[in-house]
CSV table of C-alpha atoms in Angstrom, one decimal:
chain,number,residue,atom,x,y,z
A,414,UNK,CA,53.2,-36.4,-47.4
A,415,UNK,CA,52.6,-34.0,-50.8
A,416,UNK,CA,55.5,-32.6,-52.2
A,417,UNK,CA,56.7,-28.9,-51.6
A,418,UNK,CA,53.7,-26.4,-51.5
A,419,UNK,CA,54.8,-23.0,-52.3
A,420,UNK,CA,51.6,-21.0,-53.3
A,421,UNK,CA,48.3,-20.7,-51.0
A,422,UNK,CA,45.3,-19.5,-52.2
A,423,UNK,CA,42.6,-18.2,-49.8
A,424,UNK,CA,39.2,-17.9,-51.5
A,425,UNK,CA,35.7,-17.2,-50.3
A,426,UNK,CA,32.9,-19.5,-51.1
A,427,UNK,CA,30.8,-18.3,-54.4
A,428,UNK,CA,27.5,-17.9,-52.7
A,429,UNK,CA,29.7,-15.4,-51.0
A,430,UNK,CA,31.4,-13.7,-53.7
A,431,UNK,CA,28.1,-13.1,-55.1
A,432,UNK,CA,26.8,-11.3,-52.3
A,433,UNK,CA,29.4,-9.1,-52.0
A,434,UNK,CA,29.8,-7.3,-55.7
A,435,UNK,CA,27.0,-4.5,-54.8
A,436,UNK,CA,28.2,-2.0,-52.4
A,437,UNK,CA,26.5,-3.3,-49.2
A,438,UNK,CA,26.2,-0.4,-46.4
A,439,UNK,CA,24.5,-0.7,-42.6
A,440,UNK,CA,24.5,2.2,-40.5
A,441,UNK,CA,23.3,0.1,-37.3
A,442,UNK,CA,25.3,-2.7,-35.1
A,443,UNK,CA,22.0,-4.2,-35.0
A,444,UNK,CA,21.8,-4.5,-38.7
A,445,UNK,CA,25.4,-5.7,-39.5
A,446,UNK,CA,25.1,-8.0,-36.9
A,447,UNK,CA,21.8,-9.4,-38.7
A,448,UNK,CA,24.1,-9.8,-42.0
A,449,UNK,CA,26.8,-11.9,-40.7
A,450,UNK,CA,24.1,-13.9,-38.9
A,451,UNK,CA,22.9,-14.7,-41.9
A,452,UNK,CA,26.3,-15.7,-43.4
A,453,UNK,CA,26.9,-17.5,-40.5
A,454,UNK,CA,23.4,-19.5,-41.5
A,455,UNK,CA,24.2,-19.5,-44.9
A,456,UNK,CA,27.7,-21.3,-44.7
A,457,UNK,CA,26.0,-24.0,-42.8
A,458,UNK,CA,23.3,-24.1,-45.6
A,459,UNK,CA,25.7,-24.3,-48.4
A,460,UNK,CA,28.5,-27.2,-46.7
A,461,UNK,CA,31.0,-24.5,-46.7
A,462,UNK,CA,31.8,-24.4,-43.4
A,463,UNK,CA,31.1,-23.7,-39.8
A,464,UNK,CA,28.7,-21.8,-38.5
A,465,UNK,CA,30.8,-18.4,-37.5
A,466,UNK,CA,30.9,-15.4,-39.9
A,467,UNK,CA,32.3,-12.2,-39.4
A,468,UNK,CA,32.7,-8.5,-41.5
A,469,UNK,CA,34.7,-5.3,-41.5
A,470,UNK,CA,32.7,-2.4,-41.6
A,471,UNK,CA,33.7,1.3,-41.8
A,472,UNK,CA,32.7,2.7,-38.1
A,473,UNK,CA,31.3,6.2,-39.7
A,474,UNK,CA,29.3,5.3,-42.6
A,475,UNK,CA,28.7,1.4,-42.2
A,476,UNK,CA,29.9,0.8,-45.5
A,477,UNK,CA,31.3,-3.4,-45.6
A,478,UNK,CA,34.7,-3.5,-46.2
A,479,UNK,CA,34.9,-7.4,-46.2
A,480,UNK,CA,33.5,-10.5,-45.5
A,481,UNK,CA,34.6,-13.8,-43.8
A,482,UNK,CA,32.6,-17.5,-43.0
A,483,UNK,CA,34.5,-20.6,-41.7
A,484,UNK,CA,36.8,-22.0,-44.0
A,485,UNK,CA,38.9,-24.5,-42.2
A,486,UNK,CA,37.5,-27.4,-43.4
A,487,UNK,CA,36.5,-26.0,-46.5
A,488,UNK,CA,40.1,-24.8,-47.2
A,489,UNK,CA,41.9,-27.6,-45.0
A,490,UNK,CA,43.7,-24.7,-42.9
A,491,UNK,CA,42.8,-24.4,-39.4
A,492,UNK,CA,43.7,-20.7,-39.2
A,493,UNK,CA,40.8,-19.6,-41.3
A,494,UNK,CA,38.6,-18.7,-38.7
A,495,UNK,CA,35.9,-16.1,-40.0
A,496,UNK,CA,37.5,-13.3,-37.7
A,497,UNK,CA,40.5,-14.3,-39.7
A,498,UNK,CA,39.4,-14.6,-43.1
A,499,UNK,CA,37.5,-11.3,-42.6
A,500,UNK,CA,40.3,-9.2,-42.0
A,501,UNK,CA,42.9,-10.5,-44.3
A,502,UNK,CA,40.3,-9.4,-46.9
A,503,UNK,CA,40.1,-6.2,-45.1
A,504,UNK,CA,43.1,-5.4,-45.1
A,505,UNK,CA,43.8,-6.9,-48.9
A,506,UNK,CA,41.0,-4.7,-50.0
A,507,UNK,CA,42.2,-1.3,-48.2
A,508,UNK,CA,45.9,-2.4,-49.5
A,509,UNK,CA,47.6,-1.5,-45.9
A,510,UNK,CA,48.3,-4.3,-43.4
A,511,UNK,CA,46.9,-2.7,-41.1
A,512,UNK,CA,43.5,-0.9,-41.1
A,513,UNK,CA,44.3,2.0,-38.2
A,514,UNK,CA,44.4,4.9,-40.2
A,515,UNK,CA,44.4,8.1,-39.2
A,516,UNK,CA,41.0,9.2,-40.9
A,517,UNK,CA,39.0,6.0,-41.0
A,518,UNK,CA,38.4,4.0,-38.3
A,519,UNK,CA,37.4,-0.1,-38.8
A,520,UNK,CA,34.8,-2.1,-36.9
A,521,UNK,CA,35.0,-5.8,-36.6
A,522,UNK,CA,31.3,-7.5,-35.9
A,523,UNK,CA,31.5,-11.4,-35.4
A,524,UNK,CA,28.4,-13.6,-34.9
A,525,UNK,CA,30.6,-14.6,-32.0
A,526,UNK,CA,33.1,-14.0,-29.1
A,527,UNK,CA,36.9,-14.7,-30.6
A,528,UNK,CA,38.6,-17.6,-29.6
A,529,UNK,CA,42.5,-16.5,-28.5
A,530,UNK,CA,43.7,-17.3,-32.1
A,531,UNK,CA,41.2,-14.4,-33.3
A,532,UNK,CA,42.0,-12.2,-30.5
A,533,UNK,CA,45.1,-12.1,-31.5
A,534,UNK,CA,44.6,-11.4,-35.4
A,535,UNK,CA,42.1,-8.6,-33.9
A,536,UNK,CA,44.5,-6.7,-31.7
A,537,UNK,CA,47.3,-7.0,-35.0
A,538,UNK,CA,44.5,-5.9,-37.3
A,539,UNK,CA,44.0,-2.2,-36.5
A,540,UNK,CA,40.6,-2.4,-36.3
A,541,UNK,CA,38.8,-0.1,-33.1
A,542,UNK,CA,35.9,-1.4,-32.4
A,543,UNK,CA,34.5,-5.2,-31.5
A,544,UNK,CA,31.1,-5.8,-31.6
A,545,UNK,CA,30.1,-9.4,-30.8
A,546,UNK,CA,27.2,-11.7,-30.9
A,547,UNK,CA,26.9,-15.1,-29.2
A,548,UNK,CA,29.1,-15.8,-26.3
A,549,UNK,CA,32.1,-17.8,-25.6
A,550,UNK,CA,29.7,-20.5,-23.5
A,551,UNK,CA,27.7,-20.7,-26.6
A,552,UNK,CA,29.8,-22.1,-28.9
A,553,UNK,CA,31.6,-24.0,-26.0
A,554,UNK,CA,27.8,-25.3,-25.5
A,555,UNK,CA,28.0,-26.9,-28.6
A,556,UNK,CA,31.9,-28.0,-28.6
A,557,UNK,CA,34.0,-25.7,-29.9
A,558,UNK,CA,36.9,-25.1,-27.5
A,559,UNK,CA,37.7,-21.1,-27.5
A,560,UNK,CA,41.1,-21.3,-25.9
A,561,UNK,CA,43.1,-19.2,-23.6
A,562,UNK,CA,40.7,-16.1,-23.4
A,563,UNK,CA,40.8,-14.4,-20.3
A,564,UNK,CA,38.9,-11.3,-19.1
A,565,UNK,CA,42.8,-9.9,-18.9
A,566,UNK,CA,42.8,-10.5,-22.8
A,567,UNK,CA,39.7,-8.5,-23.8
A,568,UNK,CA,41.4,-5.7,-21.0
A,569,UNK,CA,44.6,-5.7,-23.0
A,570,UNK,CA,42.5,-5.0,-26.0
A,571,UNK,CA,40.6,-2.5,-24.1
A,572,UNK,CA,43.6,-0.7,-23.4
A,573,UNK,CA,45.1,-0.4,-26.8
A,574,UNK,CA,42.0,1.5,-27.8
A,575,UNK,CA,39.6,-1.1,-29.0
A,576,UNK,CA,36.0,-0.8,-28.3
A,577,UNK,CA,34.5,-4.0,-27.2
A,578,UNK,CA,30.8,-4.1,-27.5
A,579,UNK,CA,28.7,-7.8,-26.4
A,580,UNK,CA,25.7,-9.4,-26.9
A,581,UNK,CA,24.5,-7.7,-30.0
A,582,UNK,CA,21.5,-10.0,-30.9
A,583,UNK,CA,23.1,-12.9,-28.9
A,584,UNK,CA,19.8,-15.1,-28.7
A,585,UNK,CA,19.5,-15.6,-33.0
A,586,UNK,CA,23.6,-15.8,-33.0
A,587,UNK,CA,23.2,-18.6,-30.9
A,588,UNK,CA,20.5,-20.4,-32.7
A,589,UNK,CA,23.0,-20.4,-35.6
A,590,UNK,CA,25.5,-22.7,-33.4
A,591,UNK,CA,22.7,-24.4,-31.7
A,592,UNK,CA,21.2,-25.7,-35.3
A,593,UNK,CA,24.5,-26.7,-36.5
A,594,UNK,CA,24.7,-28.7,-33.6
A,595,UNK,CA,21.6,-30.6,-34.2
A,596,UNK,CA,22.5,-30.7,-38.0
A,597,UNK,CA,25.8,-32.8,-36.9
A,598,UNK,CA,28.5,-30.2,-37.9
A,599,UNK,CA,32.1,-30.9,-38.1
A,600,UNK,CA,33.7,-29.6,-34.5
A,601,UNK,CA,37.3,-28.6,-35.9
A,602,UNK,CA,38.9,-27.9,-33.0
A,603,UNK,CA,38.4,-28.7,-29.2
B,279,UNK,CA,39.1,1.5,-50.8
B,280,UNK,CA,39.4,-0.7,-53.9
B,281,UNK,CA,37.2,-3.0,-55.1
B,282,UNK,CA,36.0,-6.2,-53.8
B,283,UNK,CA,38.4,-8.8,-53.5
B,284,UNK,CA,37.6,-12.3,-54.0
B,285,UNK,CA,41.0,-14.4,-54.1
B,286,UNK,CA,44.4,-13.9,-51.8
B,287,UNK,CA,47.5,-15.6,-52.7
B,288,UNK,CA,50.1,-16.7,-50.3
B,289,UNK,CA,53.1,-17.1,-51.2
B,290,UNK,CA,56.7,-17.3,-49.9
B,291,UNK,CA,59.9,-15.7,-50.7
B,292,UNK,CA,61.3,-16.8,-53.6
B,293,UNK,CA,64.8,-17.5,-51.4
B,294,UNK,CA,62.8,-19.3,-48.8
B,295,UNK,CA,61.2,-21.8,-51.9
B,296,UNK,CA,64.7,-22.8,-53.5
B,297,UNK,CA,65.9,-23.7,-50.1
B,298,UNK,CA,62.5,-26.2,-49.9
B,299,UNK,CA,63.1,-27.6,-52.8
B,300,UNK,CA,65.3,-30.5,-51.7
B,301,UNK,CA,64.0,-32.7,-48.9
B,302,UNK,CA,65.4,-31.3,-44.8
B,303,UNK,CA,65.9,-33.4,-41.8
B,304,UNK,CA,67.2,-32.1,-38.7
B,305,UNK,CA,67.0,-34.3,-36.0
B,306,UNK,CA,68.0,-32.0,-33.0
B,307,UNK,CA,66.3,-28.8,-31.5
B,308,UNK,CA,69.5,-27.2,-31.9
B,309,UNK,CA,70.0,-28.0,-35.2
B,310,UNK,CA,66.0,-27.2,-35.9
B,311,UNK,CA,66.4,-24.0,-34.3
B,312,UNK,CA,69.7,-23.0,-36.6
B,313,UNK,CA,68.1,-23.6,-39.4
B,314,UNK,CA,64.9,-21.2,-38.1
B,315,UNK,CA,66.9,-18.6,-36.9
B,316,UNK,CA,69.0,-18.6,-40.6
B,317,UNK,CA,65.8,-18.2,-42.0
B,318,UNK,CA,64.9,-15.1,-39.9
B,319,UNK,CA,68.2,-13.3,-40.8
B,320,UNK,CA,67.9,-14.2,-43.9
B,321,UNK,CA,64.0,-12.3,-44.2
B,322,UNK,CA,65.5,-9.6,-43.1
B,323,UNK,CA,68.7,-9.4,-45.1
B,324,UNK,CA,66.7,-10.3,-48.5
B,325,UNK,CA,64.4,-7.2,-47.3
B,326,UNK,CA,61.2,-9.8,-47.3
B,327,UNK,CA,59.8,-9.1,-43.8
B,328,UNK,CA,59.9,-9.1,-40.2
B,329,UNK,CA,62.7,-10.5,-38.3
B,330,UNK,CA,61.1,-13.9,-37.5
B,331,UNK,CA,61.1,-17.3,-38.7
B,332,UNK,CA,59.5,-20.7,-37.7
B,333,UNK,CA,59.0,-24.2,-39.3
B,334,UNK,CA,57.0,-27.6,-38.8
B,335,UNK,CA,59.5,-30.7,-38.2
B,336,UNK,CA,58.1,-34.7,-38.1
B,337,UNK,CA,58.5,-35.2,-34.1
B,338,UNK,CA,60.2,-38.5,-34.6
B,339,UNK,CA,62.4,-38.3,-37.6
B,340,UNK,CA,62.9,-34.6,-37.7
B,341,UNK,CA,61.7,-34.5,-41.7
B,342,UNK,CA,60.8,-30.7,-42.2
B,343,UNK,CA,57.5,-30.3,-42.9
B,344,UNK,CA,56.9,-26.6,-43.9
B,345,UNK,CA,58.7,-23.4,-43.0
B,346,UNK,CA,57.5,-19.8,-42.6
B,347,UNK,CA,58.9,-16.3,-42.5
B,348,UNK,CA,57.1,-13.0,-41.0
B,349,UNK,CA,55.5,-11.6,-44.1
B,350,UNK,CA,53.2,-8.9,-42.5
B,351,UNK,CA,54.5,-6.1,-45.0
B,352,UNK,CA,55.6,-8.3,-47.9
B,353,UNK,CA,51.9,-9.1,-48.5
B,354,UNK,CA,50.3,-6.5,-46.8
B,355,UNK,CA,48.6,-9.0,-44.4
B,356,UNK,CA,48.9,-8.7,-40.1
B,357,UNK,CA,47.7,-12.1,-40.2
B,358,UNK,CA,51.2,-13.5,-41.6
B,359,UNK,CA,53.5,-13.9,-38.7
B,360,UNK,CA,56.3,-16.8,-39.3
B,361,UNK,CA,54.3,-19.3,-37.4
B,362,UNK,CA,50.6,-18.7,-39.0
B,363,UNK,CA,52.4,-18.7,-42.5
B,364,UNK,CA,54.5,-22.1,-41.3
B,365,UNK,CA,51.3,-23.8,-40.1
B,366,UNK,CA,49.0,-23.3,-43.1
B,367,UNK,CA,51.9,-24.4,-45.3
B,368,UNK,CA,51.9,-27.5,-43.1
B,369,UNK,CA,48.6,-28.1,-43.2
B,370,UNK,CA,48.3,-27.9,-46.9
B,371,UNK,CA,51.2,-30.7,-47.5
B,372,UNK,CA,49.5,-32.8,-45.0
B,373,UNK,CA,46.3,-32.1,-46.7
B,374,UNK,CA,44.8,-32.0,-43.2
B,375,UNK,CA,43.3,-28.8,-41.0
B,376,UNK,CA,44.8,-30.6,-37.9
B,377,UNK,CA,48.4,-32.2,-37.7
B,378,UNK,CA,47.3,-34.4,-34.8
B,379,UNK,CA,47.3,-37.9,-36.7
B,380,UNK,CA,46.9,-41.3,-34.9
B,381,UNK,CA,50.9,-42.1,-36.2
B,382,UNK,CA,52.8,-38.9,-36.6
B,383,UNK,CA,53.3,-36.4,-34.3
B,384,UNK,CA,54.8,-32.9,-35.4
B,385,UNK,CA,56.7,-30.0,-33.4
B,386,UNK,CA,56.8,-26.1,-34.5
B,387,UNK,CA,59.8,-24.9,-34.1
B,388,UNK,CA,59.9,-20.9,-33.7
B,389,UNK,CA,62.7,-18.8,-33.4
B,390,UNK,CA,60.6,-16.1,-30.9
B,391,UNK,CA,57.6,-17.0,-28.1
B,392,UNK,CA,54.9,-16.6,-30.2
B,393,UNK,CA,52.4,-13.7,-29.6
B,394,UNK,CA,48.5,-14.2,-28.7
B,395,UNK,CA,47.7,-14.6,-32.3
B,396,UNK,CA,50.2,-17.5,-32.7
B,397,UNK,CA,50.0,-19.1,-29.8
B,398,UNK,CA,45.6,-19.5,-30.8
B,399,UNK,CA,46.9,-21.1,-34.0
B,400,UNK,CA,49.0,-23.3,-32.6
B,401,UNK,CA,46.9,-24.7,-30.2
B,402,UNK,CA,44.6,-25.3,-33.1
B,403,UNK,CA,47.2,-26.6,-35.5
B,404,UNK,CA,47.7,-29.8,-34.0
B,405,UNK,CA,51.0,-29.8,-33.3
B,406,UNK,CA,52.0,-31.3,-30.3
B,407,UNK,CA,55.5,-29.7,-29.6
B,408,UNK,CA,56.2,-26.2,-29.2
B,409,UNK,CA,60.1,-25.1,-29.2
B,410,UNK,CA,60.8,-21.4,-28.8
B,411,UNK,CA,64.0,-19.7,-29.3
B,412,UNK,CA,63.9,-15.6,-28.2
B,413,UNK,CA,61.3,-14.7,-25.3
B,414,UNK,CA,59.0,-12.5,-25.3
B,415,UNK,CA,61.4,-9.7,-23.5
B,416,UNK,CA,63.4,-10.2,-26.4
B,417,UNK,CA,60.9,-9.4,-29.0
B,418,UNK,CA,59.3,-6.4,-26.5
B,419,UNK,CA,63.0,-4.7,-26.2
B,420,UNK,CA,62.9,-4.1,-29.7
B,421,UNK,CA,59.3,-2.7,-30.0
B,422,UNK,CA,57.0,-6.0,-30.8
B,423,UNK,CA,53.9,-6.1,-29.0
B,424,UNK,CA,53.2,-9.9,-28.3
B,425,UNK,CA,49.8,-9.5,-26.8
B,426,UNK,CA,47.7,-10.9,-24.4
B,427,UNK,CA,49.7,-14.0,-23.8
B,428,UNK,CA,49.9,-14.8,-19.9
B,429,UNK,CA,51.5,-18.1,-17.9
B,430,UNK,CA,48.0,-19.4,-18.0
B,431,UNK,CA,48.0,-19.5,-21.7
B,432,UNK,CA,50.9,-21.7,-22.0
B,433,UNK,CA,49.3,-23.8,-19.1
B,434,UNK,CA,46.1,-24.5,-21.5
B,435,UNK,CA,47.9,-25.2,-24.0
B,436,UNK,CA,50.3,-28.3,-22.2
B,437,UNK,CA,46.8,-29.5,-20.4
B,438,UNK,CA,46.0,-30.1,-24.2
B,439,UNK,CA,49.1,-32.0,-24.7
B,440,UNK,CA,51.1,-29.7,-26.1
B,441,UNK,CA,54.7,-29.8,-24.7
B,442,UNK,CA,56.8,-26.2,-24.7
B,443,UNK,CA,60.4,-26.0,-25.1
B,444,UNK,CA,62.1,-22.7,-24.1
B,445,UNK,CA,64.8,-20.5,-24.3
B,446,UNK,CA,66.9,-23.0,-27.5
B,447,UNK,CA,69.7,-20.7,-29.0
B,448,UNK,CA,67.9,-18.0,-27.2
B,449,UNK,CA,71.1,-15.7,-27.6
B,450,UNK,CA,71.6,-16.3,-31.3
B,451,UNK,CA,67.7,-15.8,-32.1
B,452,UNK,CA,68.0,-12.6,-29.5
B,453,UNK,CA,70.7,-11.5,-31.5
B,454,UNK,CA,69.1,-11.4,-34.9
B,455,UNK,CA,66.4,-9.2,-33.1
B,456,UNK,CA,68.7,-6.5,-32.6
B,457,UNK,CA,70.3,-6.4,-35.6
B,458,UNK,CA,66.7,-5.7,-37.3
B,459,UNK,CA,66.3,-2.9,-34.8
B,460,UNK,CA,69.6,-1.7,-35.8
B,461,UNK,CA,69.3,-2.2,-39.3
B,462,UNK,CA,66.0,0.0,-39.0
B,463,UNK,CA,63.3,-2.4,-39.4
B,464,UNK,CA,59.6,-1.5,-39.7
B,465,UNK,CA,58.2,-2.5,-36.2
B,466,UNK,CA,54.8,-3.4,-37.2
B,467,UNK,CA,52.7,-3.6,-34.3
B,468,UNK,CA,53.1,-2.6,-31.1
C-alpha cells in the first residue's frame, strides 16, 4: 500500500479538453445526443476509457455546460462514471454545488441509462431533465452490471421534478457498446 | 457561467490530513466506527462540511486505508458525500479502480446508511464489508434526502458478496446528526 494520498486530481482526457474551448451550443436532444455519442466513440478510439459519455446542457438555449467520458480506468477511481465526471464539471464550472437555480434549468444527456451509482449523483446534482440513449439491457448485453435500478428509482426521480426522457437515438448509442465489445474493452465493474 | 474547466482538485481538510499522517489500526467495528463518527463531528465543528464521515479499514488487520468527510459545500461538488470522497482516496493508495484483490479484503465503515448515490459506489468499489452507523430515519429527521435506496438494494448488493453491518454506535452517530441540525447546518439536498 502507497503512503498517505491527500490531493485528487480529476482531469479530462486532452482530445477532450480540446473540444471543449469553443463555445459549443445544440438546441435539439437529437443533436446533443449525437455529441456525446461521439465522445462515447471517441474515448474508445483514444484508450481513454469506456465507452459511456455524458454532458450538461442548458435546457433553454442548448448551450454545453460540461463534458464527461469514462475515466475509471483511466483515472484508477471507480466513481468516475461519465454521468459523474459530467456533473462535477458542471457544477465546478457554474461554481454552485448544485445546478437548480431558480432561472436556469440543467439537462443531463447520457449515451446511456444510469447505473444506481449515477442515479444517485443525478438526483443530488440539480439537474431537471434526463435524456437517455441506450438502455440498461444494452450495456448489461455487453457486461456491464447497472446495479440496483428499479422502475421505483427513476419514479423517485420523477417525483422530485426531473424529467426523464428514453431512447434518444438508442440504436447508434448502442452500436457504441456493441463495438467496444468486439474491440475487447475493459468491463470495470459487474 | 465561467469558463471551461479542465482540472478539479480534491482535496481534504487540512485537520482530516494531519490526523492521516501517522499510520491507524482499529481492529473492532466499535472502535472503527468511533473513530468515523469523531471525524463527522469534527467536519462540522471545524465548519468543513456536512455532518458525515466514513473510512476504508483492511478487513483482516483493521489497517485504515483512507478516510472521507462530506464535503458537498467545501468544494462546491454534490458528488462528495463522506463515502464517495473515502472510496476514491482508497482507491488511489491502492492504486487500483476496484478493492476486490485475490488476498485482501476491505470494509467501509460509514457513520450514516448511505444514500442511492453511495450505496452505487460502493457496490462498485470493491469493498466487501459495509458497516453503517445512523439509519436512514436518522439522516431523514434532520432533513437529508437519501434517495431511492429500497430493501432490494441492499439485497443486490449482499448477492454480490457484500456483507452489511447495521445500526454500530447508532445512538452516538444519531446524535452528531442533531447537533448539526441544531447548530444550523446547511441541509444540502433534500
Amino acid at each position: 500500500m502507497n503512503r498517505h494520498v491527500s490531493t485528487l486530481t480529476i482531469t479530462l482526457p486532452d482530445w477532450l479538453n480540446a473540444r471543449l474551448t469553443a463555445p459549443i451550443r445544440l438546441p435539439s436532444d437529437e443533436d446533443r445526443m449525437r455529441f456525446v455519442i461521439d465522445l462515447a466513440r471517441t474515448n474508445i478510439a483514444q484508450g481513454t476509457g469506456g465507452p459511456f459519455a455524458a454532458a450538461v446542457f442548458r435546457s433553454d438555449d442548448g448551450v454545453l455546460v460540461s463534458a464527461g467520458v469514462n475515466s475509471v480506468t483511466r483515472l484508477t477511481n471507480a466513481v468516475l462514471h461519465a454521468e459523474v465526471v459530467a456533473l462535477m464539471f458542471a457544477q465546478a464550472r457554474v461554481g454552485a454545488y448544485t445546478l437548480r437555480a431558480a432561472n436556469t434549468s440543467y439537462d443531463l444527456v447520457t449515451s446511456c441509462e444510469p447505473c444506481a451509482m449515477c442515479l444517485g449523483a443525478i438526483l443530488w446534482s440539480g439537474v431537471q431533465r434526463l435524456v437517455c440513449g441506450a438502455t440498461r439491457d444494452d450495456a448489461e448485453r455487453i457486461g456491464f452490471d447497472e446495479g440496483p435500478v428499479f422502475p421505483e428509482s427513476y419514479a423517485y426521480l420523477e417525483r422530485r421534478g426531473i424529467t426523464v426522457v428514453r431512447q434518444v437515438l438508442r440504436a447508434e448509442a448502442a452500436n457504441v457498446l456493441d463495438h467496444y465489445r468486439r474491440s475487447g474493452g475493459v468491463v470495470y465493474n459487474g
